[in-house]
Tab-separated table of C-alpha atoms in Angstrom:
chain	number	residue	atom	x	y	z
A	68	UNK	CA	0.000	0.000	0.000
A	69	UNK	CA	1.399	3.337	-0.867
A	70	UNK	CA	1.678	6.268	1.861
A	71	UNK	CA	0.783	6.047	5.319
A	72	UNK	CA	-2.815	4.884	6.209
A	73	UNK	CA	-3.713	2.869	9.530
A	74	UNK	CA	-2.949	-0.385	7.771
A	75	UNK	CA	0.755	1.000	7.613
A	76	UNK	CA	0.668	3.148	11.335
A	77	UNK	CA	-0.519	0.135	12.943
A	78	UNK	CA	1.892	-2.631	11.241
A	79	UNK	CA	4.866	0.433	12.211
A	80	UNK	CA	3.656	-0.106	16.110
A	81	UNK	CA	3.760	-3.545	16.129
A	82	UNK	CA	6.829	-3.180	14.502
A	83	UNK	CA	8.286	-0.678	17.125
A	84	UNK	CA	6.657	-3.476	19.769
A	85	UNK	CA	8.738	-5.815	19.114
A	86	UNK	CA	11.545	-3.722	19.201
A	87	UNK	CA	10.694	-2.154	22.850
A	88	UNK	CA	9.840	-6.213	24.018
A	89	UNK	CA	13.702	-7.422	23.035
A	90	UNK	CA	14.732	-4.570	25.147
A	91	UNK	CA	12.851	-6.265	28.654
A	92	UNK	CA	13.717	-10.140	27.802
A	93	UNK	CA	14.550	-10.439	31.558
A	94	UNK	CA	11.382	-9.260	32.961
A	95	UNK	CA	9.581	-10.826	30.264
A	96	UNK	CA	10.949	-14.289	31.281
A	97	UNK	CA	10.828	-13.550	35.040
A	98	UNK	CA	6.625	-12.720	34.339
A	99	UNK	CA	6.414	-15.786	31.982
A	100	UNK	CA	7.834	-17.863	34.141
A	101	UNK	CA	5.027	-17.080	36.668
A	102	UNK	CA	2.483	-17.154	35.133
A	103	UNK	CA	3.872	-20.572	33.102
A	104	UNK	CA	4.538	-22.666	36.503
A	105	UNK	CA	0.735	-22.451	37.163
A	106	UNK	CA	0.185	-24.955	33.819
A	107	UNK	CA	2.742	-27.346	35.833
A	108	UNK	CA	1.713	-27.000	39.527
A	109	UNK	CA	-1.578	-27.456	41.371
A	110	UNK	CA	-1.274	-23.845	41.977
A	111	UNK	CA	-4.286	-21.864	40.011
A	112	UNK	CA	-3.711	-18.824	37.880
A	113	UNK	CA	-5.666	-15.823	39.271
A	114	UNK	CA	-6.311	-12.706	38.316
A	115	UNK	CA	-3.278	-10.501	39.776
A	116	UNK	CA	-1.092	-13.644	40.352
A	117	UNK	CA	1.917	-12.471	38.607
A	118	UNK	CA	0.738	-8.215	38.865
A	119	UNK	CA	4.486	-7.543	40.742
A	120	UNK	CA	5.835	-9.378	37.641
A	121	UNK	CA	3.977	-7.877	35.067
A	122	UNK	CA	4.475	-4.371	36.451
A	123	UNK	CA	8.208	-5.116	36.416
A	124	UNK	CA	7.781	-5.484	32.709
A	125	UNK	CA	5.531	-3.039	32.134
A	126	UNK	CA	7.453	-0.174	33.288
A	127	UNK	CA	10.760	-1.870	31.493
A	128	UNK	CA	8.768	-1.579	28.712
A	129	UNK	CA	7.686	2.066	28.963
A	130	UNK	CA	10.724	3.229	29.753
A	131	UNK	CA	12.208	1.924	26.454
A	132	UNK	CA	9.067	3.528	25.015
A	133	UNK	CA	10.413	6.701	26.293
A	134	UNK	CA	14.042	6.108	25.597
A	135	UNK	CA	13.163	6.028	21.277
A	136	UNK	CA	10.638	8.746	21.327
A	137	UNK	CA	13.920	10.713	23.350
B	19	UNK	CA	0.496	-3.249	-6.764
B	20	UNK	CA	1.889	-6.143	-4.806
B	21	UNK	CA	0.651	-7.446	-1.645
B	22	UNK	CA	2.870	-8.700	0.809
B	23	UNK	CA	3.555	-12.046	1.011
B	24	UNK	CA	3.213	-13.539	4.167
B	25	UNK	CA	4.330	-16.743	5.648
B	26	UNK	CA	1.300	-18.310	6.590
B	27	UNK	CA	1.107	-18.638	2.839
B	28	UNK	CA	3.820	-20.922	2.807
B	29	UNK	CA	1.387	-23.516	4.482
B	30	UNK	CA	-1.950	-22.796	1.873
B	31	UNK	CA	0.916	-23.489	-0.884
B	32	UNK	CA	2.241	-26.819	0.653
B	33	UNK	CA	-1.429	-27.744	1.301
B	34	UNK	CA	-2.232	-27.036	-2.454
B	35	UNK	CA	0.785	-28.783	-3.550
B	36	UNK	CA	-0.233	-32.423	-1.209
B	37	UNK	CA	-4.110	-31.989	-2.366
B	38	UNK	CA	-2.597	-32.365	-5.730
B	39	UNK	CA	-0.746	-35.510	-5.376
B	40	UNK	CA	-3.628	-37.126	-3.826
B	41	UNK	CA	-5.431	-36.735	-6.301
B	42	UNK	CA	-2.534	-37.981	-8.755
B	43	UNK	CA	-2.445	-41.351	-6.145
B	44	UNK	CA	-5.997	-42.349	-7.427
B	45	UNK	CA	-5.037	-43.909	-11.255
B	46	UNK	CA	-8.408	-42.358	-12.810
B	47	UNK	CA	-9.245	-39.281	-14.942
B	48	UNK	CA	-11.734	-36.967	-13.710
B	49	UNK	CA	-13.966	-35.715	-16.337
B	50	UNK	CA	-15.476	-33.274	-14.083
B	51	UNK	CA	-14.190	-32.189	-10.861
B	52	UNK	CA	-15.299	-29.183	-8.507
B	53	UNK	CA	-12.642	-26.843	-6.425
B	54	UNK	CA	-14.628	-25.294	-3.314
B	55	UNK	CA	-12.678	-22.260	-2.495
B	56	UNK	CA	-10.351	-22.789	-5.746
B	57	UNK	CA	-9.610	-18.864	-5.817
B	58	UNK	CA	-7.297	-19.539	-3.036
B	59	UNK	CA	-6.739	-23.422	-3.138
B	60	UNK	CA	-3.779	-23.407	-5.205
B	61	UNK	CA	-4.428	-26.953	-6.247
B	62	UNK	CA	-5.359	-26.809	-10.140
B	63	UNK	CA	-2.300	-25.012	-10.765
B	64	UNK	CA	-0.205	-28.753	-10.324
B	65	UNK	CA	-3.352	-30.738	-12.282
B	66	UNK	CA	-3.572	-31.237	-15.877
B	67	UNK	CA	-6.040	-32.096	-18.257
B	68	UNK	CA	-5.179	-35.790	-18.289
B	69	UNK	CA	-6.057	-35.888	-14.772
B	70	UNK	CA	-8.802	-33.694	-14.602
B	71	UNK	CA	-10.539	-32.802	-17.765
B	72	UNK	CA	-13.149	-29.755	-16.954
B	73	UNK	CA	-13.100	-28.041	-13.282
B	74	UNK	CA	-15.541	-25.393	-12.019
B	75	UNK	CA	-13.757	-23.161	-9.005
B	76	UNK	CA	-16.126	-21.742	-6.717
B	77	UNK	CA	-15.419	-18.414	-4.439
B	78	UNK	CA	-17.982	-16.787	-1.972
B	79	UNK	CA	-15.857	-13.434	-2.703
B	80	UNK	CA	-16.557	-11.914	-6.277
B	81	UNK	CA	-13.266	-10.266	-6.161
B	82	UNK	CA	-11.244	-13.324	-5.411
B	83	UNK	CA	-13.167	-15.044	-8.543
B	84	UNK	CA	-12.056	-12.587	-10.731
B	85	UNK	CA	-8.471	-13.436	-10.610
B	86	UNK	CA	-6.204	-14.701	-13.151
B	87	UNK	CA	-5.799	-17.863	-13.297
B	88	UNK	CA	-4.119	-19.793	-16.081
B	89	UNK	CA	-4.269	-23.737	-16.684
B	90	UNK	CA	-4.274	-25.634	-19.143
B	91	UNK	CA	-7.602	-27.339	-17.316
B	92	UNK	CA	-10.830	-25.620	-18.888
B	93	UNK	CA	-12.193	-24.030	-16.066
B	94	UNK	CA	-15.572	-22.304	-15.362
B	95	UNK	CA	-15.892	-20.031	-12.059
B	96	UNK	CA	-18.906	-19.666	-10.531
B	97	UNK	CA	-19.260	-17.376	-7.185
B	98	UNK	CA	-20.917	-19.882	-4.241
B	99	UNK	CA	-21.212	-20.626	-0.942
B	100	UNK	CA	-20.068	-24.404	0.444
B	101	UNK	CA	-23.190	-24.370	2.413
B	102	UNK	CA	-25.274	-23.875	-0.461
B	103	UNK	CA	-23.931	-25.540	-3.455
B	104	UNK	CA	-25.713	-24.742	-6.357
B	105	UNK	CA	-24.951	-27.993	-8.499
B	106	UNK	CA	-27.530	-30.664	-8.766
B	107	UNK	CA	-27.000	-34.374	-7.366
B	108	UNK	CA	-24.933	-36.816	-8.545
B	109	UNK	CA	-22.832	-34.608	-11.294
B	110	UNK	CA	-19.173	-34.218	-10.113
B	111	UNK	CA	-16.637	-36.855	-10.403
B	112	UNK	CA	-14.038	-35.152	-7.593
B	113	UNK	CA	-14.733	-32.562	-5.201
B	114	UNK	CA	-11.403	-30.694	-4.032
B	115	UNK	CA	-11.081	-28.420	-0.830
B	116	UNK	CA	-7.942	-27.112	0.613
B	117	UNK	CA	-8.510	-25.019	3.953
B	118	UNK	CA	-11.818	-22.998	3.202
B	119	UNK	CA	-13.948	-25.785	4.834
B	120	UNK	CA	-13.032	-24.840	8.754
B	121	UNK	CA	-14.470	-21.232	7.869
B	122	UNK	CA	-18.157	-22.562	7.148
B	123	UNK	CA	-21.014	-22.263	9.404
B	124	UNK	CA	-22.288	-25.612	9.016
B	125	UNK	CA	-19.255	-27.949	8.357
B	126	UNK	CA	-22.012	-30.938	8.492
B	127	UNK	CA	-24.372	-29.750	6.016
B	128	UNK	CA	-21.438	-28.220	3.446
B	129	UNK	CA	-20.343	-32.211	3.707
B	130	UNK	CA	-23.070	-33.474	3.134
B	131	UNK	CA	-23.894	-31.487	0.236
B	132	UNK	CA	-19.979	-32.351	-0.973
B	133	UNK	CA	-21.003	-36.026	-1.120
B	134	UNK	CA	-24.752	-35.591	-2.793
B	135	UNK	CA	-22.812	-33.313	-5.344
B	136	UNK	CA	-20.570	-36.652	-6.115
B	137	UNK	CA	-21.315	-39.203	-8.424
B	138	UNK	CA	-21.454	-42.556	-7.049
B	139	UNK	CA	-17.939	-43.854	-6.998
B	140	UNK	CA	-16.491	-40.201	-6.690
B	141	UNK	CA	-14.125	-39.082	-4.835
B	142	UNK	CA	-13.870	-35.924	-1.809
B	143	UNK	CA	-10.393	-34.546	-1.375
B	144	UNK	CA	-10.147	-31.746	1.215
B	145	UNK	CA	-8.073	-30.427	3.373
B	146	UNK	CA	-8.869	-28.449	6.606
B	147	UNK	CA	-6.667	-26.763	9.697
B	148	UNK	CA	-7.206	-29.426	12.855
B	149	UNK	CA	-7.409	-28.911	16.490
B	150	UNK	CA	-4.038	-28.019	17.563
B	151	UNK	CA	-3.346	-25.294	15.023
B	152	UNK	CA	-1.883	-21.948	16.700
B	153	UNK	CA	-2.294	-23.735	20.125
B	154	UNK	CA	0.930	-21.633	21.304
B	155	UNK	CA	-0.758	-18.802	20.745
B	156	UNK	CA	-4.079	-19.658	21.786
B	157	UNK	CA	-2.670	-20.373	24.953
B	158	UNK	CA	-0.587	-17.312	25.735
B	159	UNK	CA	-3.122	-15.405	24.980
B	160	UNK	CA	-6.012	-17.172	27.220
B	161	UNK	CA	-2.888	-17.630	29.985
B	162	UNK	CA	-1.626	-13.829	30.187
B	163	UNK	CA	-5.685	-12.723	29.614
B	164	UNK	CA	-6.757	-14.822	32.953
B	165	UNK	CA	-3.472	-13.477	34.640
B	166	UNK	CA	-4.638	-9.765	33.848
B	167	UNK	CA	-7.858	-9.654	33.386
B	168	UNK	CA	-9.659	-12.484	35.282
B	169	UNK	CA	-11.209	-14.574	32.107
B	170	UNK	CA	-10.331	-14.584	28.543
B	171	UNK	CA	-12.753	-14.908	25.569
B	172	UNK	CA	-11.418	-16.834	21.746
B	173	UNK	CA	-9.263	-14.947	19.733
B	174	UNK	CA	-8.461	-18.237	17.444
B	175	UNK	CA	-11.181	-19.815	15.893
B	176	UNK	CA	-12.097	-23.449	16.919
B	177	UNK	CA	-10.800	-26.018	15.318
B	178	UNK	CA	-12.280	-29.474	14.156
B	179	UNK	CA	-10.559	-32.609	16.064
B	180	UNK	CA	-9.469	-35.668	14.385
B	181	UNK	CA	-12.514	-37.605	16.003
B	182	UNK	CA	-15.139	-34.949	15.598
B	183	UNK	CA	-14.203	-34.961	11.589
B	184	UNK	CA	-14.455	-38.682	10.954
B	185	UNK	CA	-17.890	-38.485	12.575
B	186	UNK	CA	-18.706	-35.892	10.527
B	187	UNK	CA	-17.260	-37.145	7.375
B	188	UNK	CA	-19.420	-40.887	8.246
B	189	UNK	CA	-22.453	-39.164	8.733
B	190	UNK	CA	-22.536	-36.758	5.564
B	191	UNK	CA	-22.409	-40.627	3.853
B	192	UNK	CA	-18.788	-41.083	3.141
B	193	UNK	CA	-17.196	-44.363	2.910
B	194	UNK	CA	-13.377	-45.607	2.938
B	195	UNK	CA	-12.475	-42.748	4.802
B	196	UNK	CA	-8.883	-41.947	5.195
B	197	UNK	CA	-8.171	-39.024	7.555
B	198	UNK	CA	-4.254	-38.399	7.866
B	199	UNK	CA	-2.328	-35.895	9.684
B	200	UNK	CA	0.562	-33.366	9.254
B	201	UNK	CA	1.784	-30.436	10.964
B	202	UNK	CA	3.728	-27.406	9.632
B	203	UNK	CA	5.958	-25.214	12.441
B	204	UNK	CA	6.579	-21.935	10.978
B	205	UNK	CA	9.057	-19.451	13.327
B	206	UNK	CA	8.691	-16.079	14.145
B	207	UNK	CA	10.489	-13.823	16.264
B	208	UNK	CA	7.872	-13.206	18.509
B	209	UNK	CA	3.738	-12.935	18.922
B	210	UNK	CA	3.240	-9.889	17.282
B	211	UNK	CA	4.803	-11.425	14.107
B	212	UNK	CA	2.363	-14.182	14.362
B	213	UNK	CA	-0.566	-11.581	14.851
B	214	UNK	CA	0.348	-9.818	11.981
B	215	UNK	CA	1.218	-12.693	9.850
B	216	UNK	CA	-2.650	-13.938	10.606
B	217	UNK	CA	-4.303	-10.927	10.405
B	218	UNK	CA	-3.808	-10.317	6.676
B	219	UNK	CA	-4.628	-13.641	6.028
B	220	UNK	CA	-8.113	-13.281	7.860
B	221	UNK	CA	-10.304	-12.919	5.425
B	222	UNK	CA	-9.033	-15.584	3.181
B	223	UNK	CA	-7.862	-18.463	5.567
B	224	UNK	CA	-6.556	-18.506	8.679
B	225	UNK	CA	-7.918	-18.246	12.180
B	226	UNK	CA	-7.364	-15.045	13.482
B	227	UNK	CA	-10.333	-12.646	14.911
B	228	UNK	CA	-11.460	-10.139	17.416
B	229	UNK	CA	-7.859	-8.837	17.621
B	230	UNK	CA	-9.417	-5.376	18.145
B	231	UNK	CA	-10.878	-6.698	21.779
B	232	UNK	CA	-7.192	-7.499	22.774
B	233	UNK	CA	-5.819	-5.519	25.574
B	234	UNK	CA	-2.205	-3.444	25.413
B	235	UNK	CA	-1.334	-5.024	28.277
B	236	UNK	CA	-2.882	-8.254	27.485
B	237	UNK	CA	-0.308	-8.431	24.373
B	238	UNK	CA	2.142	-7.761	26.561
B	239	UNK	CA	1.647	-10.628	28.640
B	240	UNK	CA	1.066	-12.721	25.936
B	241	UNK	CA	4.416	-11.833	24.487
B	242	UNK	CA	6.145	-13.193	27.552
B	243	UNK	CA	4.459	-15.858	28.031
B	244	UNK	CA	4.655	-16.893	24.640
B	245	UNK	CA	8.539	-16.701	24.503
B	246	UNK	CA	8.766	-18.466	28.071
B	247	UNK	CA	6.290	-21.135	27.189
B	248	UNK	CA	7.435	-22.161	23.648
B	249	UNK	CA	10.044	-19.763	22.651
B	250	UNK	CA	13.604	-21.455	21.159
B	251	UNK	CA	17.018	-20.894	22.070
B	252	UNK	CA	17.535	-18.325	19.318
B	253	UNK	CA	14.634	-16.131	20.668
B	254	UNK	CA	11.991	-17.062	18.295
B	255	UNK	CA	8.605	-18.568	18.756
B	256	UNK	CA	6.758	-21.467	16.623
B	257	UNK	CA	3.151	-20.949	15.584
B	258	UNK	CA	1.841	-24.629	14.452
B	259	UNK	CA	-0.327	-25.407	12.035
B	260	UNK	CA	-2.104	-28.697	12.189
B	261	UNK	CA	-3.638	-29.847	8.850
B	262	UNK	CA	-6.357	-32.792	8.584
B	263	UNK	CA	-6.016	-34.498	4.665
B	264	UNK	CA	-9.061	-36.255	4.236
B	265	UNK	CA	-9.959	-38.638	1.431
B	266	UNK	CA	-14.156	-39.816	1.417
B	267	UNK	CA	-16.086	-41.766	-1.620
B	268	UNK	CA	-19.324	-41.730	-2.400
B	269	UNK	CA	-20.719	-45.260	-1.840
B	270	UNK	CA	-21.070	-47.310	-5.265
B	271	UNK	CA	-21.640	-51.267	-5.515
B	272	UNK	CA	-18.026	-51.996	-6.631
B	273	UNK	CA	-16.137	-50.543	-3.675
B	274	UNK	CA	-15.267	-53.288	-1.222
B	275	UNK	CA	-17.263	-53.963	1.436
B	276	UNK	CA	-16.620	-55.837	4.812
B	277	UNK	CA	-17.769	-59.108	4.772
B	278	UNK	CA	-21.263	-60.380	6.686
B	279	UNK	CA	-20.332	-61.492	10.242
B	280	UNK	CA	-20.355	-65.172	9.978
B	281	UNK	CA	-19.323	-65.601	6.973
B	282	UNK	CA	-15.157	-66.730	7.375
B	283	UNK	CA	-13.968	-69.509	5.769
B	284	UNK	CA	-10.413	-69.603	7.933
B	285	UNK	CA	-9.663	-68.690	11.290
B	286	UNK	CA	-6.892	-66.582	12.463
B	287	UNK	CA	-5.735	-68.789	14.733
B	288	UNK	CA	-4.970	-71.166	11.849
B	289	UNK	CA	-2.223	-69.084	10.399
B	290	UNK	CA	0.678	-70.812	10.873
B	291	UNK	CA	-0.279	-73.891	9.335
B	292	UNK	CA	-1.297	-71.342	6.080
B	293	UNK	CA	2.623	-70.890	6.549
B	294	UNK	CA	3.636	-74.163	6.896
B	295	UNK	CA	1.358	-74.953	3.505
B	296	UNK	CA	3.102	-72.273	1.676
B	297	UNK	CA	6.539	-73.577	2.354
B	298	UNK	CA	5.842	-77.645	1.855
């Protein structure tokens, strides 16, 4: 598709996500792993179970986020 | 203007390609043979005429008819849905379908129609996505959904199992059924390649929907998940595709037929001395 349109935006943030996620591969394994060991133990995933995890990531995340708009 | 090709694809051509050489298996010649979904099948391109003679292509999307497509096969396109075949009884020697069937509404009435369609001794060749296709990401997503938002609803379409189809396949009045299995890994670097892979694919094949109900966060999660769960050494994920190749006939007196009950002449538990005999 020629010039920029929301097909094109869109596939550019997904693009960028990608990007931002390689950036946080230790929190991102420290959450999966969390939320994975549920699927092995008797332990059941709950809402939440995993939120100190997830925020670790998130913020990784946003702060890379800010880091390439910089 | 070219669309981008994506790798998904690479599956829908295998597919094509495998349709084709089950067909080649049977030694016949199909006068007349019918290609559900042939806009997209990809089959008749690796037919000829001495296999199949005459083939009408059927589309439910006008636009997708209206391709190009050259063969030496005459060919006759004619815009239809499988659930409401417009052919009468009894008139097509093969019926070819290569991943549009797990898109219909009614799988059991579109095969059922397939086999009234057939002429007696004809022959259904399809091919559909199975059960465990995109399981990775099915679920990452449904993990990292209950993790942050307490439930999760689809985002990949159901698929048929292996079971439910030969049901299905028995009851719509198929015999000698053959149902065999394959599965296709293709790697991405991570779930938003998958996504994106799928989602230009959606309206033509694959299994992707209601991405817009998907969470920021939710992706997120997913993406971790997804690379913790099933993720390689080298950092990239597989997305599997699980394909069911099924072969049905439409019943005619000269296919074999099990025997009545009763009716053995030898017992199994004679077969060594049918050894012995042979060797004497």
């Amino acid at each position: 598709m020629s010039g920029s349109n929301v097909w094109s935006r869109s596939r550019e943030k997904m693009r960028l996500f990608s990007e931002l996620f390689a950036q946080c591969a230790d929190e991102a394994a420290v959450y999966g792993k969390c939320v994975a060991a549920t699927t092995t133990s008797k332990q059941e995933l709950k809402k939440d179970l995993c939120a100190k995890e997830f925020q670790a990531l998130k913020t990784c995340f946003t702060n890379a986020a800010k880091r390439r708009a910089k | 203007r070219r669309p981008r090709l994506h790798h998904v694809y690479l599956v829908v051509f295998q597919v094509g390609c495998q349709i084709a050489d089950r067909v080649y298996d049977i030694p016949r010649t199909f006068p007349l043979a019918l290609d559900l979904g042939g806009g997209k099948s990809h089959i008749a391109e690796h037919l000829t005429k001495d296999v199949v003679q005459r083939l009408v292509l059927t589309e439910t999307s006008l636009q997708t008819l209206k391709v190009n497509r050259p063969s030496e096969i005459r060919t006759q396109q004619v815009l239809a849905d499988e659930e409401f075949l417009p052919f009468q009884e009894n008139s097509f020697d093969l019926v070819l379908s290569s991943l549009t069937l797990h898109w219909t509404n009614d799988l059991p009435g579109a095969l059922k129609q397939i086999q009234q369609v057939l002429k007696p001794d004809g022959v259904f060749i399809g091919a559909m996505l199975g059960g465990d296709t995109l399981y990775e990401l099915r679920c990452s997503l449904q993990l990292a959904e209950t993790e942050r938002e307490g439930g999760f609803s689809p985002h990949v379409s159901p698929f048929t199992s292996v079971t439910d189809l030969g049901q299905l396949l028995g009851q719509a009045g198929f015999s000698l059924l053959t149902v065999d299995i394959d599965e296709v890994k293709i790697h991405y670097p991570g779930i938003m390649e998958v996504m994106m892979d799928l989602q230009g694919m959606a309206e033509s094949n694959c299994s992707w929907n209601r991405k817009s109900l998907l969470h920021r966060d939710t992706i997120l999660a997913a993406a971790a998940v997804y690379k913790e769960m099933y993720g390689s050494d080298d950092g990239e994920v597989p997305a599997s595709f699980q394909i069911f190749y099924m072969i049905g006939w439409k019943p005619h007196e000269s296919q074999p037929k099990p025997l009545k009950r009763g009716s053995a002449t030898v017992s199994l538990g004679d077969l060594s001395q049918i050894k012995n005999q042979d060797q004497s």
